[in-house]
Tab-separated table of C-alpha atoms and ligand atoms in Angstrom:
chain	number	residue	atom	x	y	z
A	492	MET	CA	-15.166	-32.426	5.933
A	493	ARG	CA	-13.780	-30.836	2.820
A	494	ASP	CA	-10.314	-31.806	1.745
A	495	PRO	CA	-7.754	-29.019	1.172
A	496	LYS	CA	-6.446	-30.964	-1.845
A	497	ASP	CA	-9.851	-30.652	-3.519
A	498	GLU	CA	-9.892	-26.920	-2.881
A	499	LEU	CA	-6.431	-26.610	-4.371
A	500	SER	CA	-7.393	-28.544	-7.481
A	501	GLU	CA	-10.451	-26.377	-7.921
A	502	LEU	CA	-8.248	-23.288	-7.767
A	503	GLU	CA	-5.918	-24.962	-10.247
A	504	SER	CA	-8.740	-25.679	-12.691
A	505	LEU	CA	-9.917	-22.059	-12.526
A	506	GLY	CA	-6.422	-20.732	-13.182
A	507	LEU	CA	-6.488	-19.226	-9.692
A	508	ARG	CA	-3.946	-21.320	-7.821
A	509	ARG	CA	-1.038	-19.321	-6.429
A	510	ASN	CA	2.412	-20.689	-5.766
A	511	LEU	CA	5.427	-19.130	-4.130
A	512	ARG	CA	8.347	-18.391	-6.411
A	513	LYS	CA	11.753	-18.696	-4.800
A	514	LEU	CA	14.244	-15.895	-5.363
A	515	ASP	CA	17.931	-16.389	-4.659
A	516	SER	CA	18.976	-12.744	-4.565
A	517	PRO	CA	18.138	-9.507	-2.779
A	518	GLN	CA	15.368	-7.324	-4.182
A	519	GLY	CA	16.512	-5.073	-6.965
A	520	ARG	CA	16.511	-4.264	-10.632
A	521	LEU	CA	17.711	-7.791	-11.377
A	522	VAL	CA	16.630	-10.827	-9.400
A	523	ARG	CA	17.847	-14.420	-9.622
A	524	LEU	CA	15.290	-17.204	-9.691
A	525	ALA	CA	15.811	-20.569	-8.011
A	526	ASP	CA	16.964	-22.163	-11.276
A	527	GLY	CA	19.735	-19.570	-11.551
A	528	LYS	CA	17.989	-17.542	-14.252
A	529	GLU	CA	18.413	-13.783	-13.860
A	530	CYS	CA	15.596	-11.507	-14.871
A	531	PHE	CA	14.625	-7.868	-14.791
A	532	ASN	CA	12.295	-7.259	-11.922
A	533	PHE	CA	9.193	-5.275	-12.846
A	534	SER	CA	7.076	-6.722	-10.063
A	535	SER	CA	8.013	-5.113	-6.752
A	536	ASN	CA	6.720	-2.050	-4.915
A	537	ASP	CA	10.268	-1.022	-4.072
A	538	TYR	CA	9.698	2.172	-6.072
A	539	LEU	CA	12.859	3.989	-5.036
A	540	GLY	CA	15.122	0.937	-5.085
A	541	LEU	CA	15.772	1.248	-1.342
A	542	ALA	CA	15.189	-2.401	-0.354
A	543	ASN	CA	18.840	-3.173	-1.081
A	544	ASP	CA	20.315	0.334	-0.726
A	545	ASP	CA	23.882	0.500	0.631
A	546	ARG	CA	23.112	3.485	2.870
A	547	LEU	CA	20.154	1.746	4.496
A	548	ILE	CA	22.046	-1.528	4.858
A	549	ALA	CA	24.825	0.298	6.718
A	550	ALA	CA	22.273	2.152	8.866
A	551	PHE	CA	20.431	-1.090	9.692
A	552	GLN	CA	23.734	-2.716	10.764
A	553	GLU	CA	24.563	0.209	13.042
A	554	ASN	CA	21.058	0.239	14.467
A	555	LEU	CA	21.222	-3.501	15.158
A	556	ALA	CA	24.459	-3.032	17.086
A	557	ARG	CA	22.885	-0.207	19.073
A	558	TYR	CA	19.423	-1.541	19.814
A	559	GLY	CA	19.593	-5.331	19.352
A	560	VAL	CA	17.382	-7.431	17.127
A	561	GLY	CA	14.139	-7.844	19.061
A	562	SER	CA	11.708	-5.695	20.991
A	563	GLY	CA	10.645	-8.246	23.616
A	564	ALA	CA	6.902	-7.634	23.710
A	565	SER	CA	4.049	-5.354	22.790
A	566	ARG	CA	4.850	-1.700	23.402
A	567	LEU	CA	2.215	-1.531	26.140
A	568	VAL	CA	3.729	-4.453	28.025
A	569	CYS	CA	7.488	-4.091	27.918
A	570	GLY	CA	7.876	-0.345	27.515
A	571	THR	CA	8.269	1.591	24.303
A	572	GLN	CA	11.832	1.886	23.019
A	573	SER	CA	13.086	5.272	21.919
A	574	PRO	CA	13.417	4.445	18.165
A	575	HIS	CA	9.652	3.892	17.933
A	576	LEU	CA	8.876	7.231	19.591
A	577	GLU	CA	11.479	9.089	17.536
A	578	LEU	CA	10.090	7.585	14.347
A	579	GLU	CA	6.543	8.599	15.271
A	580	SER	CA	7.474	12.157	16.050
A	581	GLN	CA	9.497	12.438	12.818
A	582	LEU	CA	6.584	10.998	10.856
A	583	ALA	CA	4.030	13.395	12.350
A	584	ASP	CA	6.283	16.309	11.342
A	585	PHE	CA	6.825	14.850	7.896
A	586	LYS	CA	3.116	14.327	7.227
A	587	GLY	CA	1.972	17.512	8.944
A	588	SER	CA	-0.187	15.754	11.545
A	589	GLU	CA	-0.414	16.194	15.288
A	590	ALA	CA	0.653	12.640	16.086
A	591	ALA	CA	1.578	9.291	14.535
A	592	LEU	CA	1.503	5.623	15.487
A	593	THR	CA	3.428	2.800	13.833
A	594	PHE	CA	2.411	-0.815	13.336
A	595	SER	CA	4.159	-3.987	12.178
A	596	SER	CA	2.664	-3.697	8.670
A	597	GLY	CA	0.294	-1.676	6.548
A	598	PHE	CA	-2.165	-4.557	6.781
A	599	ALA	CA	-2.035	-4.441	10.578
A	600	THR	CA	-2.520	-0.668	10.451
A	601	ALA	CA	-5.670	-0.872	8.330
A	602	THR	CA	-7.295	-3.704	10.277
A	603	GLY	CA	-6.322	-2.248	13.660
A	604	VAL	CA	-7.338	1.319	12.934
A	605	ILE	CA	-10.697	0.709	11.261
A	606	SER	CA	-11.802	-1.883	13.797
A	607	GLY	CA	-10.456	0.250	16.642
A	608	LEU	CA	-12.297	3.318	15.446
A	609	CYS	CA	-15.664	1.858	14.396
A	610	ASP	CA	-18.230	-0.499	15.858
A	611	LYS	CA	-21.731	-1.628	15.034
A	612	SER	CA	-23.216	1.794	15.614
A	613	ASP	CA	-21.052	3.200	12.801
A	614	ILE	CA	-21.001	3.209	9.005
A	615	VAL	CA	-17.944	2.632	6.810
A	616	ILE	CA	-18.089	3.718	3.160
A	617	LEU	CA	-15.363	2.303	0.905
A	618	ASP	CA	-14.238	2.602	-2.687
A	619	LYS	CA	-14.920	-0.672	-4.531
A	620	LEU	CA	-11.216	-1.147	-5.288
A	621	SER	CA	-10.035	-0.678	-1.711
A	622	HIS	CA	-7.201	-2.941	-0.575
A	623	ALA	CA	-8.097	-6.195	1.209
A	624	SER	CA	-6.754	-4.837	4.516
A	625	LEU	CA	-9.222	-1.932	4.423
A	626	ILE	CA	-12.109	-4.272	3.647
A	627	ASP	CA	-11.091	-6.734	6.348
A	628	GLY	CA	-10.713	-3.942	8.914
A	629	SER	CA	-14.200	-2.710	8.065
A	630	ARG	CA	-15.695	-6.198	8.346
A	631	LEU	CA	-13.923	-6.772	11.637
A	632	SER	CA	-15.337	-3.548	13.062
A	633	GLY	CA	-18.928	-4.783	12.764
A	634	ALA	CA	-19.941	-1.420	11.256
A	635	LYS	CA	-22.477	-1.253	8.437
A	636	MET	CA	-20.588	-1.179	5.141
A	637	ARG	CA	-21.402	0.584	1.889
A	638	ILE	CA	-19.266	0.281	-1.235
A	639	PHE	CA	-19.236	2.894	-4.003
A	640	PRO	CA	-18.107	2.118	-7.567
A	641	HIS	CA	-14.464	3.045	-8.072
A	642	ASN	CA	-13.997	6.832	-7.850
A	643	ASP	CA	-17.732	7.432	-8.465
A	644	LEU	CA	-18.427	10.701	-6.644
A	645	ASP	CA	-22.191	10.692	-7.287
A	646	LYS	CA	-22.608	7.248	-5.748
A	647	LEU	CA	-20.335	8.242	-2.901
A	648	GLU	CA	-22.507	11.272	-2.222
A	649	SER	CA	-25.676	9.210	-2.190
A	650	HIS	CA	-24.108	6.774	0.303
A	651	LEU	CA	-23.124	9.743	2.471
A	652	GLN	CA	-26.689	11.103	2.334
A	653	TRP	CA	-28.009	7.686	3.343
A	654	ALA	CA	-25.431	7.401	6.132
A	655	VAL	CA	-26.267	10.784	7.647
A	656	GLU	CA	-29.939	9.691	7.840
A	657	LYS	CA	-29.219	6.253	9.205
A	658	VAL	CA	-26.299	6.632	11.598
A	659	ASP	CA	-26.823	6.547	15.395
A	660	ALA	CA	-26.727	9.906	17.178
A	661	ASN	CA	-23.233	9.208	18.473
A	662	GLY	CA	-22.167	7.126	15.502
A	663	ARG	CA	-19.253	7.700	13.162
A	664	ILE	CA	-19.313	7.769	9.395
A	665	LEU	CA	-15.920	6.712	8.084
A	666	LEU	CA	-15.056	7.179	4.433
A	667	VAL	CA	-12.150	5.044	3.197
A	668	THR	CA	-10.120	5.392	0.018
A	669	GLU	CA	-6.585	5.145	-1.355
A	670	SER	CA	-4.504	7.822	-2.990
A	671	ILE	CA	-2.990	5.527	-5.659
A	672	PHE	CA	-4.907	2.313	-6.257
A	673	SER	CA	-2.667	-0.694	-5.906
A	674	MET	CA	-3.774	-2.778	-8.901
A	675	ASP	CA	-4.871	0.021	-11.265
A	676	GLY	CA	-2.338	2.726	-10.533
A	677	ASP	CA	-4.897	5.503	-10.884
A	678	LEU	CA	-5.533	8.283	-8.379
A	679	ALA	CA	-8.551	9.101	-6.222
A	680	PRO	CA	-10.201	12.493	-6.909
A	681	LEU	CA	-9.027	13.530	-3.476
A	682	ALA	CA	-10.003	17.217	-3.451
A	683	GLU	CA	-13.604	16.319	-4.358
A	684	ILE	CA	-13.661	13.502	-1.803
A	685	VAL	CA	-12.419	15.824	0.938
A	686	ALA	CA	-15.109	18.376	0.013
A	687	LEU	CA	-17.797	15.664	0.238
A	688	LYS	CA	-16.591	14.287	3.566
A	689	GLU	CA	-16.663	17.824	4.981
A	690	LYS	CA	-20.133	18.515	3.568
A	691	TYR	CA	-21.528	15.426	5.335
A	692	GLY	CA	-19.376	15.553	8.471
A	693	ALA	CA	-17.725	12.167	7.868
A	694	LEU	CA	-14.212	11.099	8.861
A	695	LEU	CA	-11.793	10.293	6.049
A	696	LEU	CA	-9.155	7.536	6.153
A	697	LEU	CA	-6.725	7.834	3.242
A	698	ASP	CA	-4.358	4.949	2.509
A	699	GLU	CA	-1.196	6.381	0.913
A	700	ALA	CA	0.545	2.995	0.560
A	701	HIS	CA	1.621	3.530	-3.060
A	702	ALA	CA	2.055	7.302	-2.856
A	703	PHE	CA	4.327	7.604	0.187
A	704	GLY	CA	7.824	8.368	-1.082
A	705	VAL	CA	6.610	8.594	-4.677
A	706	ILE	CA	4.518	11.746	-5.113
A	707	GLY	CA	4.129	15.119	-3.442
A	708	PRO	CA	6.805	17.447	-2.072
A	709	GLN	CA	9.515	15.335	-0.372
A	710	GLY	CA	7.494	12.260	-1.357
A	711	ARG	CA	4.933	13.086	1.324
A	712	GLY	CA	2.059	11.656	-0.706
A	713	LEU	CA	-1.034	12.802	-2.566
A	714	ALA	CA	-2.541	14.689	0.395
A	715	ALA	CA	0.615	16.833	0.530
A	716	GLU	CA	0.696	17.226	-3.256
A	717	LEU	CA	-2.804	18.732	-3.137
A	718	GLY	CA	-2.296	20.679	0.109
A	719	LEU	CA	-4.984	18.617	1.860
A	720	GLU	CA	-2.986	17.091	4.716
A	721	ASP	CA	-4.728	19.010	7.487
A	722	ARG	CA	-8.207	18.198	6.162
A	723	ILE	CA	-7.779	14.425	6.299
A	724	ASP	CA	-8.569	12.847	9.654
A	725	LEU	CA	-6.576	9.647	9.262
A	726	GLN	CA	-3.650	9.236	6.885
A	727	MET	CA	-2.141	5.794	6.754
A	728	GLY	CA	0.547	4.106	4.720
A	729	THR	CA	3.321	1.597	4.715
A	730	PHE	CA	7.105	1.462	4.962
A	731	SER	CA	7.039	-1.742	2.907
A	732	LYS	CA	6.889	-0.066	-0.485
A	733	ALA	CA	8.890	3.057	-1.401
A	734	ALA	CA	10.662	3.068	1.979
A	735	GLY	CA	12.105	-0.354	1.122
A	736	LEU	CA	11.592	-1.825	4.617
A	737	SER	CA	8.414	-2.988	6.350
A	738	GLY	CA	5.849	-1.631	8.766
A	739	GLY	CA	2.815	0.651	8.664
A	740	TYR	CA	1.775	4.014	10.048
A	741	LEU	CA	-1.190	6.136	11.017
A	742	CYS	CA	-0.946	9.950	11.139
A	743	ALA	CA	-3.835	11.674	12.899
A	744	SER	CA	-4.792	13.922	15.798
A	745	ARG	CA	-3.272	13.227	19.217
A	746	SER	CA	-6.609	12.034	20.547
A	747	LEU	CA	-7.211	9.622	17.645
A	748	VAL	CA	-3.683	8.229	18.000
A	749	ASP	CA	-4.089	7.824	21.777
A	750	LEU	CA	-7.419	6.125	21.192
A	751	MET	CA	-5.708	3.654	18.813
A	752	VAL	CA	-3.114	2.847	21.492
A	753	ASN	CA	-6.111	1.753	23.570
A	754	ARG	CA	-8.249	0.142	20.876
A	755	ALA	CA	-6.267	-1.091	17.873
A	756	ARG	CA	-5.869	-4.787	18.590
A	757	SER	CA	-3.138	-5.296	15.980
A	758	PHE	CA	-1.097	-2.732	17.932
A	759	ILE	CA	-1.974	-3.857	21.455
A	760	TYR	CA	-1.635	-7.615	21.017
A	761	SER	CA	1.362	-7.759	18.710
A	762	THR	CA	5.052	-7.561	19.552
A	763	ALA	CA	6.576	-4.229	18.586
A	764	PRO	CA	8.658	-4.274	15.401
A	765	SER	CA	12.393	-4.568	15.981
A	766	PRO	CA	13.784	-1.295	17.396
A	767	ALA	CA	16.575	-1.536	14.807
A	768	LEU	CA	13.929	-1.632	12.081
A	769	ALA	CA	12.163	1.424	13.547
A	770	ALA	CA	15.489	3.290	13.678
A	771	THR	CA	16.220	2.341	10.055
A	772	ILE	CA	12.778	3.530	8.937
A	773	PHE	CA	13.741	6.861	10.537
A	774	ASN	CA	16.878	6.857	8.342
A	775	ALA	CA	14.826	5.913	5.279
A	776	ILE	CA	12.404	8.807	5.841
A	777	ASN	CA	15.316	11.232	6.123
A	778	LEU	CA	16.610	9.891	2.834
A	779	ILE	CA	13.207	10.006	1.129
A	780	GLY	CA	12.512	13.557	2.321
A	781	GLY	CA	15.936	14.944	1.370
A	782	SER	CA	17.751	15.720	-1.871
A	783	ASP	CA	18.719	12.059	-2.408
A	784	GLY	CA	15.024	11.245	-2.293
A	785	ASP	CA	14.339	13.996	-4.822
A	786	SER	CA	16.854	12.559	-7.277
A	787	LEU	CA	15.467	9.035	-6.849
A	788	ARG	CA	11.970	10.389	-7.531
A	789	ARG	CA	13.195	12.217	-10.639
A	790	LYS	CA	14.727	8.985	-11.903
A	791	LEU	CA	11.559	7.045	-11.071
A	792	TRP	CA	9.342	9.514	-12.944
A	793	THR	CA	11.701	9.520	-15.950
A	794	ASN	CA	11.424	5.734	-15.970
A	795	ILE	CA	7.635	5.843	-15.641
A	796	SER	CA	7.198	8.226	-18.560
A	797	SER	CA	9.606	6.335	-20.778
A	798	LEU	CA	7.353	3.274	-20.436
A	799	ASP	CA	4.060	5.192	-20.610
A	800	SER	CA	3.922	8.959	-20.962
A	801	SER	CA	0.340	9.117	-19.694
A	802	ALA	CA	0.942	7.118	-16.476
A	803	THR	CA	0.033	8.775	-13.164
A	804	SER	CA	1.903	6.380	-10.882
A	805	ALA	CA	4.582	3.688	-10.891
A	806	ILE	CA	1.894	1.011	-11.348
A	807	LEU	CA	0.980	0.190	-14.950
A	808	PRO	CA	-1.690	-2.479	-15.364
A	809	ILE	CA	-2.241	-4.221	-18.679
A	810	ILE	CA	-5.685	-5.770	-18.543
A	811	ILE	CA	-5.813	-9.172	-20.246
A	812	GLY	CA	-9.165	-10.563	-19.049
A	813	GLU	CA	-8.982	-14.314	-18.577
A	814	ASN	CA	-6.805	-15.890	-15.868
A	815	ALA	CA	-5.119	-18.437	-18.125
A	816	GLU	CA	-4.206	-15.771	-20.668
A	817	ALA	CA	-2.783	-13.451	-18.036
A	818	LEU	CA	-0.683	-16.340	-16.689
A	819	ALA	CA	0.493	-17.211	-20.195
A	820	ALA	CA	1.458	-13.575	-20.797
A	821	SER	CA	3.409	-13.469	-17.554
A	822	ASN	CA	5.197	-16.740	-18.435
A	823	SER	CA	6.027	-15.507	-21.883
A	824	LEU	CA	7.553	-12.324	-20.416
A	825	LEU	CA	9.601	-14.494	-18.092
A	826	GLU	CA	11.026	-16.315	-21.107
A	827	ASP	CA	12.138	-12.879	-22.297
A	828	ASP	CA	13.774	-12.272	-18.845
A	829	PHE	CA	11.108	-9.997	-17.365
A	830	LEU	CA	9.461	-10.734	-14.046
A	831	VAL	CA	5.952	-9.260	-14.345
A	832	PRO	CA	3.205	-10.868	-12.261
A	833	ALA	CA	-0.231	-11.946	-13.448
A	834	ILE	CA	-2.787	-10.529	-11.012
A	835	ARG	CA	-6.030	-12.447	-10.751
A	836	TYR	CA	-9.272	-12.697	-8.765
A	837	PRO	CA	-9.793	-12.021	-5.862
A	838	THR	CA	-7.045	-9.380	-5.954
A	839	VAL	CA	-8.849	-7.839	-8.949
A	840	PRO	CA	-12.452	-8.335	-10.131
A	841	ARG	CA	-13.252	-11.471	-12.170
A	842	GLY	CA	-12.643	-11.097	-15.878
A	843	THR	CA	-9.998	-8.400	-15.369
A	844	ALA	CA	-6.895	-10.537	-14.841
A	845	ARG	CA	-3.896	-8.444	-15.751
A	846	LEU	CA	-0.189	-7.953	-15.966
A	847	ARG	CA	0.937	-5.499	-13.301
A	848	VAL	CA	4.123	-3.721	-14.274
A	849	THR	CA	5.785	-1.641	-11.583
A	850	LEU	CA	8.685	0.703	-12.122
A	851	SER	CA	11.512	1.655	-9.836
A	852	ALA	CA	14.207	4.298	-9.701
A	853	ALA	CA	16.639	1.376	-9.926
A	854	HIS	CA	15.639	0.495	-13.500
A	855	GLU	CA	17.815	1.540	-16.418
A	856	GLU	CA	16.608	2.855	-19.717
A	857	GLU	CA	17.716	-0.198	-21.743
A	858	GLU	CA	15.580	-2.702	-19.890
A	859	ILE	CA	12.571	-0.379	-19.975
A	860	ALA	CA	12.907	-0.104	-23.759
A	861	MET	CA	13.217	-3.892	-24.034
A	862	LEU	CA	10.187	-4.403	-21.800
A	863	LYS	CA	8.197	-1.942	-23.871
A	864	SER	CA	8.765	-3.942	-27.005
A	865	ALA	CA	8.092	-7.239	-25.218
A	866	LEU	CA	4.775	-5.815	-23.953
A	867	SER	CA	3.646	-4.604	-27.373
A	868	LYS	CA	1.924	-7.981	-27.950
A	869	TRP	CA	-0.616	-7.190	-25.203
A	870	VAL	CA	-1.216	-3.433	-25.310
B	2024	PLP	C1	0.401	-2.987	0.363
B	2024	PLP	C2	-0.799	-2.305	0.867
B	2024	PLP	C3	-1.162	-2.399	2.216
B	2024	PLP	C4	-0.455	-3.333	3.156
B	2024	PLP	O1	0.783	-2.852	3.533
B	2024	PLP	P1	1.887	-3.898	4.050
B	2024	PLP	O2	2.871	-3.045	4.741
B	2024	PLP	O3	2.429	-4.562	2.834
B	2024	PLP	O4	1.197	-4.843	4.959
B	2024	PLP	C5	-2.228	-1.652	2.654
B	2024	PLP	N1	-2.927	-0.853	1.818
B	2024	PLP	C6	-2.625	-0.773	0.507
B	2024	PLP	C7	-3.414	0.118	-0.378
B	2024	PLP	C8	-1.562	-1.495	-0.002
B	2024	PLP	O5	-1.276	-1.428	-1.298
């Protein structure tokens, strides 16, 4: 039998071993490492700086006092508490969909929804750079899978043509993409993708994980920015990034949402998130969608353009290539007091190891200017 120690040393020798880094502070602009060193945090997806926001901390405390800490069981077993239902109805309004369903994470949303929606008589077509949760959900479904090169509309169209020929009479064709890609920070050509999915009668699942709270009117995402919300069958996302908390959501038609209540195993067989968390996500969405959210987004976008005026999202990758070099770059930035992670295979394709800089509304101009000069060695 193979020994886990051998597997770990192989990872080590390839520059692919991952280790957990202990932080001794809340999330924020500055974080304290275990050795007491403080550094500027350019590594989180807490784009609006809400993970340690005073208003949300106070709301969470109130919600804990009102609803308790735990939910007791799956929502189908123990009854659904009102904060979950209120959150889902708020979210459906916010995203302009008929209904919404929440999950314990974005990962659980993707795996539950895709495998709940598709089976072996179906075809799932994914962008090559789709998040692991979307790939795993597709694999779990047993559907035939086709991958198109990142944002390649011609290849996507030829997969759709193939799928229409091949799919069972009752089968589904599900097209899956993201609005902002998590490791590249670029956008999907969403209007063209929607036109193609309509031309071939496919369903579209759009993962707005990195767009929710960040782009579009009220931070409603790329679909809202382009006025495409009502032409996308399944919009999903997470509360773990700009909303500063954790959890995932699906916005879709009432019948698709009801079907997921019956089919999505990550929903059915998992304890509901804490009702206090659901109530605090409700508070976070009110904040994100209101004028406070607008000023946080303005600050975020000012910060983004002061680091890179051509950036289209809060994610700025600096491709290095080799794993060891990306790790060395990340370590050297840490010596300069910047926490910027090295992202390696299998999170990104081999040979494209990179620094992934993420910006937040919590950053100040000084540290962005200092980071910019520290990064000049690699760009
Ligand atoms: C982060 C992410 C997820 C997972 O969301 P979690 O709430 O962190 O589990 C899913 N899809 C994409 C594109 C992501 O970036």
